[in-house]
mmCIF file of C-alpha atoms and ligand atoms in Angstrom:
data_model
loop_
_atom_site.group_PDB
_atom_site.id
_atom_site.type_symbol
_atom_site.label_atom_id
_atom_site.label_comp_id
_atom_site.label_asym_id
_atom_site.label_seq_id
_atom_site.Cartn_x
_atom_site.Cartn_y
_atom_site.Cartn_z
ATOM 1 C CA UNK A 26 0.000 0.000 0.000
ATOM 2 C CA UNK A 27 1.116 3.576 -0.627
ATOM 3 C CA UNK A 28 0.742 6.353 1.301
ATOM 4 C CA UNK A 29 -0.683 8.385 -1.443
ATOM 5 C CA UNK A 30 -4.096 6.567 -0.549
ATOM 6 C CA UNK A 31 -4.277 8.035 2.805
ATOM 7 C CA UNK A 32 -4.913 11.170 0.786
ATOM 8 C CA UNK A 33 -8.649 12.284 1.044
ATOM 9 C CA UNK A 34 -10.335 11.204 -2.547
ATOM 10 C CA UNK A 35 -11.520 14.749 -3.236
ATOM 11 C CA UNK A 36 -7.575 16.079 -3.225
ATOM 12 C CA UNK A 37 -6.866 13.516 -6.468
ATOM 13 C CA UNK A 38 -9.495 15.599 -8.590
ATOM 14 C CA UNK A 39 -8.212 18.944 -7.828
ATOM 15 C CA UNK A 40 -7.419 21.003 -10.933
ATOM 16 C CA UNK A 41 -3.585 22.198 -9.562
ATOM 17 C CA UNK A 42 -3.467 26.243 -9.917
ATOM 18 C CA UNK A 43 -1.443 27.139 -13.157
ATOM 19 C CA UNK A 44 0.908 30.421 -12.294
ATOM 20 C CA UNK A 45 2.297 31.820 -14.877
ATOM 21 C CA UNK A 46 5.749 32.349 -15.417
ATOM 22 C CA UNK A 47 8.202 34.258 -13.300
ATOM 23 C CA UNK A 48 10.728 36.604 -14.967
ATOM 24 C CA UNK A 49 13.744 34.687 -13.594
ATOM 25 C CA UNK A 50 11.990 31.910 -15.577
ATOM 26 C CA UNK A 51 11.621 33.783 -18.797
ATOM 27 C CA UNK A 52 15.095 35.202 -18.613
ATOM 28 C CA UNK A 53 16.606 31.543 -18.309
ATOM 29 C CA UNK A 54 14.695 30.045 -20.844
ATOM 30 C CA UNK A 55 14.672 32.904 -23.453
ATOM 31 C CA UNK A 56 18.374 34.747 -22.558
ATOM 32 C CA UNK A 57 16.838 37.776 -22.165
ATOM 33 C CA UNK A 58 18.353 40.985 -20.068
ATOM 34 C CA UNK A 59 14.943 42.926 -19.739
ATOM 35 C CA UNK A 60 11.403 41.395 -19.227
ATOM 36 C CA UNK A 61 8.530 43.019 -18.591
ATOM 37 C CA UNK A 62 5.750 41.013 -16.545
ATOM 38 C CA UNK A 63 2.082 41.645 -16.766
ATOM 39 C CA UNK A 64 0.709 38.581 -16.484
ATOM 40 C CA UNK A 65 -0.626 38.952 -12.784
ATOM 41 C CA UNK A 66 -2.510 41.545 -11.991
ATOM 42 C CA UNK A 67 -0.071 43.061 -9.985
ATOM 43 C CA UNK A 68 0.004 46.607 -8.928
ATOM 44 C CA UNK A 69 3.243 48.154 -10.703
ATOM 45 C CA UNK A 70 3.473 50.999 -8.325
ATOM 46 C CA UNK A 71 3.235 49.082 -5.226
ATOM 47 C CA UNK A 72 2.193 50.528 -1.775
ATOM 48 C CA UNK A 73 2.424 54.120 -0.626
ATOM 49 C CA UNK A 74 5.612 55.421 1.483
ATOM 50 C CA UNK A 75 3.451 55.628 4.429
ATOM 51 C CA UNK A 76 2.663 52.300 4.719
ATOM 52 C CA UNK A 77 6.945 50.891 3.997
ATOM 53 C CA UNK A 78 7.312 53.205 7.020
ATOM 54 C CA UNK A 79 4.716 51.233 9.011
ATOM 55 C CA UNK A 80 5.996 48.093 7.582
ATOM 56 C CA UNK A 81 9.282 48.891 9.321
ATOM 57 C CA UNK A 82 7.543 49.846 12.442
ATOM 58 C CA UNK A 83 6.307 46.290 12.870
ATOM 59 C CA UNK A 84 9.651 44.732 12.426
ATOM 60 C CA UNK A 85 10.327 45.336 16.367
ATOM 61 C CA UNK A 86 6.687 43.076 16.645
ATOM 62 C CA UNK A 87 7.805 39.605 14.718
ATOM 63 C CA UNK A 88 8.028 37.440 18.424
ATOM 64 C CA UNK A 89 4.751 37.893 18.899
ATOM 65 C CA UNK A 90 1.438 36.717 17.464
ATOM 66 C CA UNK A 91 -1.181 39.332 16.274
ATOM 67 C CA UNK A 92 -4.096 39.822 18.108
ATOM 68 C CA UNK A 93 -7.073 37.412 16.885
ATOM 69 C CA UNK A 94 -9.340 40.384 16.137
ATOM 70 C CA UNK A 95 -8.068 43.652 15.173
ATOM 71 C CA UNK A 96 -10.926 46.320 16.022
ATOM 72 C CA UNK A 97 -9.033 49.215 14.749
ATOM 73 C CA UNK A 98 -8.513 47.486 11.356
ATOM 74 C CA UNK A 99 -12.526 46.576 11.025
ATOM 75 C CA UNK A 100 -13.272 50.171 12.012
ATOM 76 C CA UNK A 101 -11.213 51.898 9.496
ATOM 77 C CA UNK A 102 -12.342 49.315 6.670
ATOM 78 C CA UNK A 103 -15.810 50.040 8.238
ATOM 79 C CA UNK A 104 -14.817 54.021 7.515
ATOM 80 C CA UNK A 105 -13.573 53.133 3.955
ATOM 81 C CA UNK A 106 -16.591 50.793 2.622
ATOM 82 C CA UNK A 107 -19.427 52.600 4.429
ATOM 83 C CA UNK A 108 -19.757 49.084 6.096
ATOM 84 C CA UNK A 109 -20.963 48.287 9.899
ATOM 85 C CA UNK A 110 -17.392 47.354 11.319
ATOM 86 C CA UNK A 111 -19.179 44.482 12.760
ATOM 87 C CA UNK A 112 -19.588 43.290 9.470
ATOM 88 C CA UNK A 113 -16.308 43.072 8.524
ATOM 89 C CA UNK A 114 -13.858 39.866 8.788
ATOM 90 C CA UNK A 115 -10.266 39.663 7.664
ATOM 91 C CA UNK A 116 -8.257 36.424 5.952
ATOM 92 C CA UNK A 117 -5.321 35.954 4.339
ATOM 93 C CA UNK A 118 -6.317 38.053 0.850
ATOM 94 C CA UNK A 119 -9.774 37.198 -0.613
ATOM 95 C CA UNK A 120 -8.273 33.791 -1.450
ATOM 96 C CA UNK A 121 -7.784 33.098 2.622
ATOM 97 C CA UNK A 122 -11.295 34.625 3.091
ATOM 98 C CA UNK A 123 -12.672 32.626 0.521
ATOM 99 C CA UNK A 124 -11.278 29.212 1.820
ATOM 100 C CA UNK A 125 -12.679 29.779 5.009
ATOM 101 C CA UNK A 126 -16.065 30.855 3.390
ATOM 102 C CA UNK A 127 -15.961 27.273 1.426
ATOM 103 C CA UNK A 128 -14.758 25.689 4.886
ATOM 104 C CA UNK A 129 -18.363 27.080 6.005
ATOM 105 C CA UNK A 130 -20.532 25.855 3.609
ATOM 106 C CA UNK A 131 -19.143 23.276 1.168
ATOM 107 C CA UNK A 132 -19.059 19.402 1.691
ATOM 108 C CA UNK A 133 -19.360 16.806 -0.623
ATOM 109 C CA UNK A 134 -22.085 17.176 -3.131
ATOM 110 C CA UNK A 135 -23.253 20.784 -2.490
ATOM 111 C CA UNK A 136 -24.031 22.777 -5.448
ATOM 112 C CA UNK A 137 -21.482 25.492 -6.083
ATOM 113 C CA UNK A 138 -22.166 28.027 -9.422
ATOM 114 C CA UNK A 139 -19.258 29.615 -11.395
ATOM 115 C CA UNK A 140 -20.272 31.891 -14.135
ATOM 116 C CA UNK A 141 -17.283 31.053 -16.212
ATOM 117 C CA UNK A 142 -14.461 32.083 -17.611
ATOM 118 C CA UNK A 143 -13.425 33.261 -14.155
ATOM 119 C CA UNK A 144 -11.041 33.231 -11.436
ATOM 120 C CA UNK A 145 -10.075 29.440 -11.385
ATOM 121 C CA UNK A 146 -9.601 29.501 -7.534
ATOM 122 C CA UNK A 147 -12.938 29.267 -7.068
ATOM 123 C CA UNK A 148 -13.072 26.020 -8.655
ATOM 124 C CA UNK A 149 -10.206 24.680 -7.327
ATOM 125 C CA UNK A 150 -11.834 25.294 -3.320
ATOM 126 C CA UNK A 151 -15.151 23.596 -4.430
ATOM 127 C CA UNK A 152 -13.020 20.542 -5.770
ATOM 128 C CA UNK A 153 -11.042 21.163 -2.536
ATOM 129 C CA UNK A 154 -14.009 20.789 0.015
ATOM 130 C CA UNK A 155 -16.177 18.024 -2.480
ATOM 131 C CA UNK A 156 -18.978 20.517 -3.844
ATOM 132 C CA UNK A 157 -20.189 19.770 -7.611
ATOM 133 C CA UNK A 158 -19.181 23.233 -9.188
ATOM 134 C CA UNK A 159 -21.696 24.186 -12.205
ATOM 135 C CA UNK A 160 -20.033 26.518 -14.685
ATOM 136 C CA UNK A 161 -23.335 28.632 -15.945
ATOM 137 C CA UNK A 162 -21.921 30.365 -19.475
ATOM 138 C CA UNK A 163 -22.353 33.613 -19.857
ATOM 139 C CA UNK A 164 -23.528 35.978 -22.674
ATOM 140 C CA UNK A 165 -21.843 37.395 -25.347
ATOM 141 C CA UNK A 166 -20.274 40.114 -23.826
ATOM 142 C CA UNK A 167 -19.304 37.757 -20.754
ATOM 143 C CA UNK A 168 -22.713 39.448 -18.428
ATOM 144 C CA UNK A 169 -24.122 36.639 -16.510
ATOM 145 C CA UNK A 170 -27.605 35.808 -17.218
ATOM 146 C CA UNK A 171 -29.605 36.386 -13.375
ATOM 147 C CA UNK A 172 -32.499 33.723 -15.249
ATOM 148 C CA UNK A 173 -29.854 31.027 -15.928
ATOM 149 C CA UNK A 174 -27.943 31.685 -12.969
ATOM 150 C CA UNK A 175 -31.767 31.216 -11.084
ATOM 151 C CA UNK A 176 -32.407 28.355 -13.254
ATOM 152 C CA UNK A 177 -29.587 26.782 -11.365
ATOM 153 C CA UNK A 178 -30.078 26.819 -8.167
ATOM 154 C CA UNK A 179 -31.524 23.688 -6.339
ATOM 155 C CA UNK A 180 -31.921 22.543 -2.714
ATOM 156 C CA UNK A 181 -28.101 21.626 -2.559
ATOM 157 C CA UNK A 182 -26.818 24.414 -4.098
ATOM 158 C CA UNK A 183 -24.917 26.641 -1.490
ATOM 159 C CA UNK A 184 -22.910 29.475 -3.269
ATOM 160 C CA UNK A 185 -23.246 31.232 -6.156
ATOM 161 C CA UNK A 186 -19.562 32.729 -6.500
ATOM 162 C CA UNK A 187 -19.456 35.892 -8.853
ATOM 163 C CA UNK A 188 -16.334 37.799 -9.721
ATOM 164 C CA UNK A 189 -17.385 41.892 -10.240
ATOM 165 C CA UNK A 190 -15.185 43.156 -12.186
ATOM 166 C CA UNK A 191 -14.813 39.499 -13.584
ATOM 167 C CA UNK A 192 -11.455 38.313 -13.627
ATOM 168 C CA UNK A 193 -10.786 37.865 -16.633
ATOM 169 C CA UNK A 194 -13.450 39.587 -18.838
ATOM 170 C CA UNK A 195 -13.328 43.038 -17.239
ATOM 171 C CA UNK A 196 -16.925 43.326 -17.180
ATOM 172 C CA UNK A 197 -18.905 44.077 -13.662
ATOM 173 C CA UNK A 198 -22.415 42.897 -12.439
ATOM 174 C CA UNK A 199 -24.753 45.836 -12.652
ATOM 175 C CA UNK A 200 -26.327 46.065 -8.903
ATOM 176 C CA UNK A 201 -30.235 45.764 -10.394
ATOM 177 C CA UNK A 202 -28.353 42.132 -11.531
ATOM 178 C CA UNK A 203 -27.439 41.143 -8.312
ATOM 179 C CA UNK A 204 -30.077 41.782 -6.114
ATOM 180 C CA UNK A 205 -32.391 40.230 -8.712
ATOM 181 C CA UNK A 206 -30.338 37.348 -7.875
ATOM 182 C CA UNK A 207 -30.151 37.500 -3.995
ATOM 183 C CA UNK A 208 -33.953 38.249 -3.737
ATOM 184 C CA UNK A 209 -34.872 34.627 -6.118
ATOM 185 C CA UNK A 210 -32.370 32.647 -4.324
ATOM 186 C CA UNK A 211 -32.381 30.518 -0.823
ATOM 187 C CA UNK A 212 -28.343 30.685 -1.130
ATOM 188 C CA UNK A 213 -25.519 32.724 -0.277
ATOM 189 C CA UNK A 214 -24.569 35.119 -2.920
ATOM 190 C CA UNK A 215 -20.134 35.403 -2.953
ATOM 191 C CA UNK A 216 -19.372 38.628 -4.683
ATOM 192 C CA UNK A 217 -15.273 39.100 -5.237
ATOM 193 C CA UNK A 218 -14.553 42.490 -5.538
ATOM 194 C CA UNK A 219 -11.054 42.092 -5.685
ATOM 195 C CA UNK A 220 -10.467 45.171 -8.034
ATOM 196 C CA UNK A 221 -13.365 47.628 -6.688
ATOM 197 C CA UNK A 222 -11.368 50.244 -6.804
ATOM 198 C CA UNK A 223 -10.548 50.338 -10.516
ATOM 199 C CA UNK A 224 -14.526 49.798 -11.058
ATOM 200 C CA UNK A 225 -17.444 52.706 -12.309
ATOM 201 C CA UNK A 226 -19.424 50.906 -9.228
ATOM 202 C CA UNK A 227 -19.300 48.194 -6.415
ATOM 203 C CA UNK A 228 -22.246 46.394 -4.251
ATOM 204 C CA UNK A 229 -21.607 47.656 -0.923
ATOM 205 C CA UNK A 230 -24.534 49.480 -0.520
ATOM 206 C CA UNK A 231 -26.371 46.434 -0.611
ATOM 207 C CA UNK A 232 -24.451 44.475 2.164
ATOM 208 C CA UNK A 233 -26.485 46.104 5.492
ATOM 209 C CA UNK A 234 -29.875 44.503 3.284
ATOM 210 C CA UNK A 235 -29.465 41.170 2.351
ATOM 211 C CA UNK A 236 -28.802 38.277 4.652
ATOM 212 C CA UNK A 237 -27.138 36.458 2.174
ATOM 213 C CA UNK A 238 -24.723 38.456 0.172
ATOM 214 C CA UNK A 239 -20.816 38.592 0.825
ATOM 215 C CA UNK A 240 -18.296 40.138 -0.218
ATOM 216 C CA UNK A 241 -14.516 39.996 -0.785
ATOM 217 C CA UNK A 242 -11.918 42.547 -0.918
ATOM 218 C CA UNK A 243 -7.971 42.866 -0.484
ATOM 219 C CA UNK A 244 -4.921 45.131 -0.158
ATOM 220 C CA UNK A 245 -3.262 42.990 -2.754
ATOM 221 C CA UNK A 246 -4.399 44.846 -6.179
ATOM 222 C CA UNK A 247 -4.525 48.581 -6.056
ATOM 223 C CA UNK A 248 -3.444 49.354 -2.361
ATOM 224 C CA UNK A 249 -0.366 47.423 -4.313
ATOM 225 C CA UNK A 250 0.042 44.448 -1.134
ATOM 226 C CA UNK A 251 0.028 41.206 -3.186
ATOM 227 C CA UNK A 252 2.889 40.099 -1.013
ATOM 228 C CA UNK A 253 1.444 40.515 2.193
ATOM 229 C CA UNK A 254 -1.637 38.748 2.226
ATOM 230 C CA UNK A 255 -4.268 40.655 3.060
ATOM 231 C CA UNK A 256 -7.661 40.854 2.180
ATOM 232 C CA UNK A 257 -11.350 41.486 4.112
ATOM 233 C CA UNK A 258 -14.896 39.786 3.872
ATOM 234 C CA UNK A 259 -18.214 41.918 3.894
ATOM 235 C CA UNK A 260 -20.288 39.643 5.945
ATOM 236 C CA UNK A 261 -24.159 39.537 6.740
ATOM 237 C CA UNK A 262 -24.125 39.975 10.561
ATOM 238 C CA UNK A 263 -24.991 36.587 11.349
ATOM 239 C CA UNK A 264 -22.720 34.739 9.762
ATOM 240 C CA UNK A 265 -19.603 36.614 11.262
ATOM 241 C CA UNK A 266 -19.031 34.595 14.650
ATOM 242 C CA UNK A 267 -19.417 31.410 12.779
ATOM 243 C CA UNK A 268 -16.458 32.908 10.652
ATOM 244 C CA UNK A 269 -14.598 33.471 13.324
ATOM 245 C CA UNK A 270 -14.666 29.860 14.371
ATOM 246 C CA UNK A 271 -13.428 28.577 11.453
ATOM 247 C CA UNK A 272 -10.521 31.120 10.054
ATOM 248 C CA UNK A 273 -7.289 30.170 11.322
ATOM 249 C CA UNK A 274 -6.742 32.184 14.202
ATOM 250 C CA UNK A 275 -3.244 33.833 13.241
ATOM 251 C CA UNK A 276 -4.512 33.896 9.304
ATOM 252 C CA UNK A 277 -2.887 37.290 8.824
ATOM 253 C CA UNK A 278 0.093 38.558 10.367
ATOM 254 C CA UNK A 279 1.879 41.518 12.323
ATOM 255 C CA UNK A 280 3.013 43.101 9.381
ATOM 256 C CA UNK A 281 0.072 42.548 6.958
ATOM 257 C CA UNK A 282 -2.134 44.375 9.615
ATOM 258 C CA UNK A 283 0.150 47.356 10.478
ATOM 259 C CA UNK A 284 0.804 47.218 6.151
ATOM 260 C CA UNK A 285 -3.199 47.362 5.985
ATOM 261 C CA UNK A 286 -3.853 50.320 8.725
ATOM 262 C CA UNK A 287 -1.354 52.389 7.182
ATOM 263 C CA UNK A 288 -2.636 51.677 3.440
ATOM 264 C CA UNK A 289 -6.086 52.854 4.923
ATOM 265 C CA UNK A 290 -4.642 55.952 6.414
ATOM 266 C CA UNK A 291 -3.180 57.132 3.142
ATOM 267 C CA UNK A 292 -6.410 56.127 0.487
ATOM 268 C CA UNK A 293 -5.349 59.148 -1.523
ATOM 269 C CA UNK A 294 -2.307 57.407 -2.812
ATOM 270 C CA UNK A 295 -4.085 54.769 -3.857
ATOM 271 C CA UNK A 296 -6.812 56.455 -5.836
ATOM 272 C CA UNK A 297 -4.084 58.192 -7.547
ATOM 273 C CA UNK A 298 -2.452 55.339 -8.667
ATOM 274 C CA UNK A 299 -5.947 53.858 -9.676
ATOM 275 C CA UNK A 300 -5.909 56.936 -11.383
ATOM 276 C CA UNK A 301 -3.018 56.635 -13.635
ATOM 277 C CA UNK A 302 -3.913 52.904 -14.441
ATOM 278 C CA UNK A 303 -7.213 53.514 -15.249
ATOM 279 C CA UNK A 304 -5.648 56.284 -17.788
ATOM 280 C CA UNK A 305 -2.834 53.680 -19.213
ATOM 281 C CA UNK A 306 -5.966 51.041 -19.108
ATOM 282 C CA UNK A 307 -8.367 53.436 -21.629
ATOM 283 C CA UNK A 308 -4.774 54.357 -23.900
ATOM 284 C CA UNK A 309 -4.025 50.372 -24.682
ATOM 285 C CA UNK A 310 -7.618 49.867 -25.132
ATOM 286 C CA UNK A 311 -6.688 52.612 -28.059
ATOM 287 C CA UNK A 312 -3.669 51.625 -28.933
ATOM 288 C CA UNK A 313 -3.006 47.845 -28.995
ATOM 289 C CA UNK A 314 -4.355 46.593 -32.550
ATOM 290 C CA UNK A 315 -5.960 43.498 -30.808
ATOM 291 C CA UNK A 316 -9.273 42.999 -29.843
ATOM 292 C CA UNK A 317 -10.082 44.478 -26.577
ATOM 293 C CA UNK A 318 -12.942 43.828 -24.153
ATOM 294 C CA UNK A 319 -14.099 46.766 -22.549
ATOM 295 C CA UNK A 320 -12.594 46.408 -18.219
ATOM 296 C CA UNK A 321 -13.037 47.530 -15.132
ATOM 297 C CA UNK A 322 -10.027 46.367 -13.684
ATOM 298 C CA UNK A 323 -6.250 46.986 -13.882
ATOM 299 C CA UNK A 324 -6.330 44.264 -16.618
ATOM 300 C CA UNK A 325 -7.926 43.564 -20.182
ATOM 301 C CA UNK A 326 -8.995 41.145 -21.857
ATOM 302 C CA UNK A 327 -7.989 40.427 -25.820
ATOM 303 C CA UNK A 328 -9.082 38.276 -28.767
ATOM 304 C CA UNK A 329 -5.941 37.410 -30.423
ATOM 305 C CA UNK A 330 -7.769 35.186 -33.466
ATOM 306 C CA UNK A 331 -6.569 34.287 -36.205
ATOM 307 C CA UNK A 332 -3.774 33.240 -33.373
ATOM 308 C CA UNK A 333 -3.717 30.781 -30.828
ATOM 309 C CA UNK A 334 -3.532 32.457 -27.430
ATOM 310 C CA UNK A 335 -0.930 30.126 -26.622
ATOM 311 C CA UNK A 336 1.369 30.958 -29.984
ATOM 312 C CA UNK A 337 0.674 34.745 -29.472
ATOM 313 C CA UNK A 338 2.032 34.368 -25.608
ATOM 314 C CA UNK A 339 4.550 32.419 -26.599
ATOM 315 C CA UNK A 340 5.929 34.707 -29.123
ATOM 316 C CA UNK A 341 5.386 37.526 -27.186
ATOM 317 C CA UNK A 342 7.723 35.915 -24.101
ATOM 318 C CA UNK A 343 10.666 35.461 -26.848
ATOM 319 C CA UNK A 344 10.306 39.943 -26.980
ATOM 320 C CA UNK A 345 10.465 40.177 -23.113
ATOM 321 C CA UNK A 346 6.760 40.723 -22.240
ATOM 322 C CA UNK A 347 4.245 38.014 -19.868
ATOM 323 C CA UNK A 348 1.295 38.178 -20.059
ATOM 324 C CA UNK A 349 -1.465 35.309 -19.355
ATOM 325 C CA UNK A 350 -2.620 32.352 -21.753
ATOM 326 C CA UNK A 351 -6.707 32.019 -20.855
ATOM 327 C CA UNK A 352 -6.463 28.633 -22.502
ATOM 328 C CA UNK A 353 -6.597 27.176 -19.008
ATOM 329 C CA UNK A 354 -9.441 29.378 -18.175
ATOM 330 C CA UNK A 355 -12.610 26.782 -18.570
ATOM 331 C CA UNK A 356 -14.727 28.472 -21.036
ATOM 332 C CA UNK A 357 -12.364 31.343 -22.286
ATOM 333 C CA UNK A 358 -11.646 29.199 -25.614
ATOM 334 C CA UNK A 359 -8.306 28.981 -27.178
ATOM 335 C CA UNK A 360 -7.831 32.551 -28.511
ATOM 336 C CA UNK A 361 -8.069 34.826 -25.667
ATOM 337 C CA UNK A 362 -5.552 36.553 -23.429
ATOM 338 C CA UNK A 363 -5.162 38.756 -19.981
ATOM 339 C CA UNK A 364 -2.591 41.762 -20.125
ATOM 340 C CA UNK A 365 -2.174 43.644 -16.848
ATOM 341 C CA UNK A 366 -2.001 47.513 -17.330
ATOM 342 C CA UNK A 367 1.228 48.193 -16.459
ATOM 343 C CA UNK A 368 3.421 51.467 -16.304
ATOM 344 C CA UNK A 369 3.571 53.830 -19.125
ATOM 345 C CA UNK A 370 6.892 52.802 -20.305
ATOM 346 C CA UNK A 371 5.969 48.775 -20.243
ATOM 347 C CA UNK A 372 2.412 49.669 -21.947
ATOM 348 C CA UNK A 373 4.417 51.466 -24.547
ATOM 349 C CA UNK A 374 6.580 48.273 -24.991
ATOM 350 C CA UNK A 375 3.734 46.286 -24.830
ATOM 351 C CA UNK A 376 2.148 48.375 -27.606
ATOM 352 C CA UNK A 377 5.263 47.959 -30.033
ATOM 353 C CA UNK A 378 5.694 44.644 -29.545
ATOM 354 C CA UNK A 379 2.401 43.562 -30.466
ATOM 355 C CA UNK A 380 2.435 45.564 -33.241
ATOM 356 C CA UNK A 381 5.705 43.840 -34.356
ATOM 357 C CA UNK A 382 3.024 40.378 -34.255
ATOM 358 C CA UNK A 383 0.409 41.649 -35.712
ATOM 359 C CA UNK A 384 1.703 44.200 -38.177
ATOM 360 C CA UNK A 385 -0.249 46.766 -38.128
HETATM 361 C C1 PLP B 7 -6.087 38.447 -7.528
HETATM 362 C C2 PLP B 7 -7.418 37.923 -7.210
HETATM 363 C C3 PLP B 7 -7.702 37.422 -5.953
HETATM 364 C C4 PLP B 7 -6.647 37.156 -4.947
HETATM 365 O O1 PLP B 7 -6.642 38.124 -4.023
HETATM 366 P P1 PLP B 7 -5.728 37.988 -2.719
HETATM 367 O O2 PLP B 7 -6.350 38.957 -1.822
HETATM 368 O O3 PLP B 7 -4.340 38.336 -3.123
HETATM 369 O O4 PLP B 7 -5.852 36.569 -2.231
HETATM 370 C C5 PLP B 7 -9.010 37.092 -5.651
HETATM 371 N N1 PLP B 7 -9.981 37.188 -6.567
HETATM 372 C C6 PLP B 7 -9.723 37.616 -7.808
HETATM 373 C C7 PLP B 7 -10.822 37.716 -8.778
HETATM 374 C C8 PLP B 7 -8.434 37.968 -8.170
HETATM 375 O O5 PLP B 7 -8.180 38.327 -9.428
#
């Protein structure tokens, strides 16, 4: 007998999570001096000074475990969303919250819908924790369909996750949509608003009125903290203590919390970052000659066709640029592609590059 069958059967089905490549990677493989990486929707600017000066702070506090709840960190993300700090949780990023969110509600053979193409982390937690994911398609412009989404739901069905904007389409879920949706439904309604802040609008002035919508936010796109894993759930009052039992107890850490208060106290460096990607985001939209999907994030979405998405990455990795393949994406076909909006001076490479491809 091996070991391996010790393993829970649910772990042998789970889809692994596909990251894309690292520059060290690309600079081996290809010899090149200078890559460019936009490939993860990563924040090029990175935090504000305030909060590296906090960072450093915190160094003195590494012997010690944080606090288990952190009431000065729910009130100011109560200040920022215009949500009840007593609604407000905090995990390791959305993808922390989000585990302990499946951890609540998903064993085997609960119903779990994915509009898809999406963020494939969803679907790897519901193979994770044994739920039967159902990946409801989505229109032509990639806006989910409330009467399909409806038309799913049975008597096992426990989440319905949706990704506004939708990582990878751009697109976000008018609110009229989603409370269409939480009012027809005996579920709980997952919203990931992961990139709010590059969005026209968000849902949280729906979260004091329904008793089953959540949602999930994080430092790690434009307050620029991807590497200190941090993120915050909206919560319907009721469901926070249960929460509370089942996150890890030391899920986020000294420095993550001191990185978050201090990210809070200086929001005008962030929107002014959001700012200039949200410019850069509109100018490639312009400028690349692929097709473009329209975004609300700090990434967008193109239709390389007559080329394979993987012979278009591929050749643009030889010039020095990552992006991300959406081959692996279930339901995003075989021709699309994600390009973060990066600085200026990588969009403009970005731009010339392509156009080398293309020839236009
Ligand atoms: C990047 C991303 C996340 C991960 O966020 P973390 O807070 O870093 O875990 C979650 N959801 C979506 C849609 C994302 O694109």
């Amino acid at each position: 007998m091996s070991f391996d069958e010790l393993l829970r059967k649910e772990v042998k089905n789970v889809p692994a999570y596909v990251p894309g490549k690292s520059i060290e990677e690309v600079k081996q493989e290809f010899g090149l001096e200078k890559i460019i990486k936009l490939a993860s929707n990563e924040n090029p600017y990175g935090p504000s000074q305030k909060v590296i000066r906090a960072l450093k702070d915190h160094l003195n506090n590494l012997n010690v475990y944080p606090r288990i709840d952190i009431p000065e960190l729910r009130d100011k993300i109560g200040e920022y969303t215009g949500v009840d700090r007593d609604q407000v949780v905090l995990g390791a990023g959305v993808d922390g919250v989000l585990e302990t969110l499946f951890k609540l509600f998903i064993r085997k053979g609960d119903e779990v819908i994915i509009p898809s193409p999406t963020f494939p982390y969803y679907e790897i937690l519901s193979a994770i924790y044994g739920g039967m994911s159902k990946y409801e398609g989505r229109n032509e412009n990639y806006d989910i369909d409330p009467d399909r989404i409806v038309a799913d739901v049975t008597s096992r069905t426990k989440l319905i996750i949706l990704c506004s904007p939708n990582n990878p389409t751009g697109n976000s879920i008018p609110n009229n949509v989603l409370k269409e949706i939480l009012e027809r439904v005996h579920c709980m309604v997952v919203v990931d608003e992961a990139y709010a802040e590059f969005a026209d609008w968000n849902a949280l002035e729906l979260v004091s009125s329904y008793e089953n919508l959540i949602i999930t936010r994080t430092f790690s796109k434009a307050f620029g903290l991807a590497g200190l894993r941090i993120g915050y759930g909206l919560l319907p009052e009721w469901l926070v203590p249960e929460y509370m039992k089942i996150n890890p107890p030391f899920s986020t850490g000294n420095l993550a919390i001191g990185g978050a208060m201090a990210a809070l106290e200086d929001v005008k460096y962030m929107k002014s970052i959001v700012r200039i990607i949200k410019k850069e985001r509109e100018r490639l939209i312009k400028e690349l000659c692929i097709h473009t999907y329209p975004s609300q994030g700090n990434f967008l979405m193109a239709d390389v066709s007559p080329f394979s998405s993987s012979e278009f990455t591929e050749t643009l990795m030889k010039k020095g640029v990552i992006i991300r393949d959406l081959k692996r994406f279930r339901g995003a076909g075989t021709t699309k592609i994600r390009i973060s909006v990066g600085k200026p001076e990588e969009n403009d490479l970005l731009i010339k590059s392509i156009k080398e491809i293309v020839k236009c």
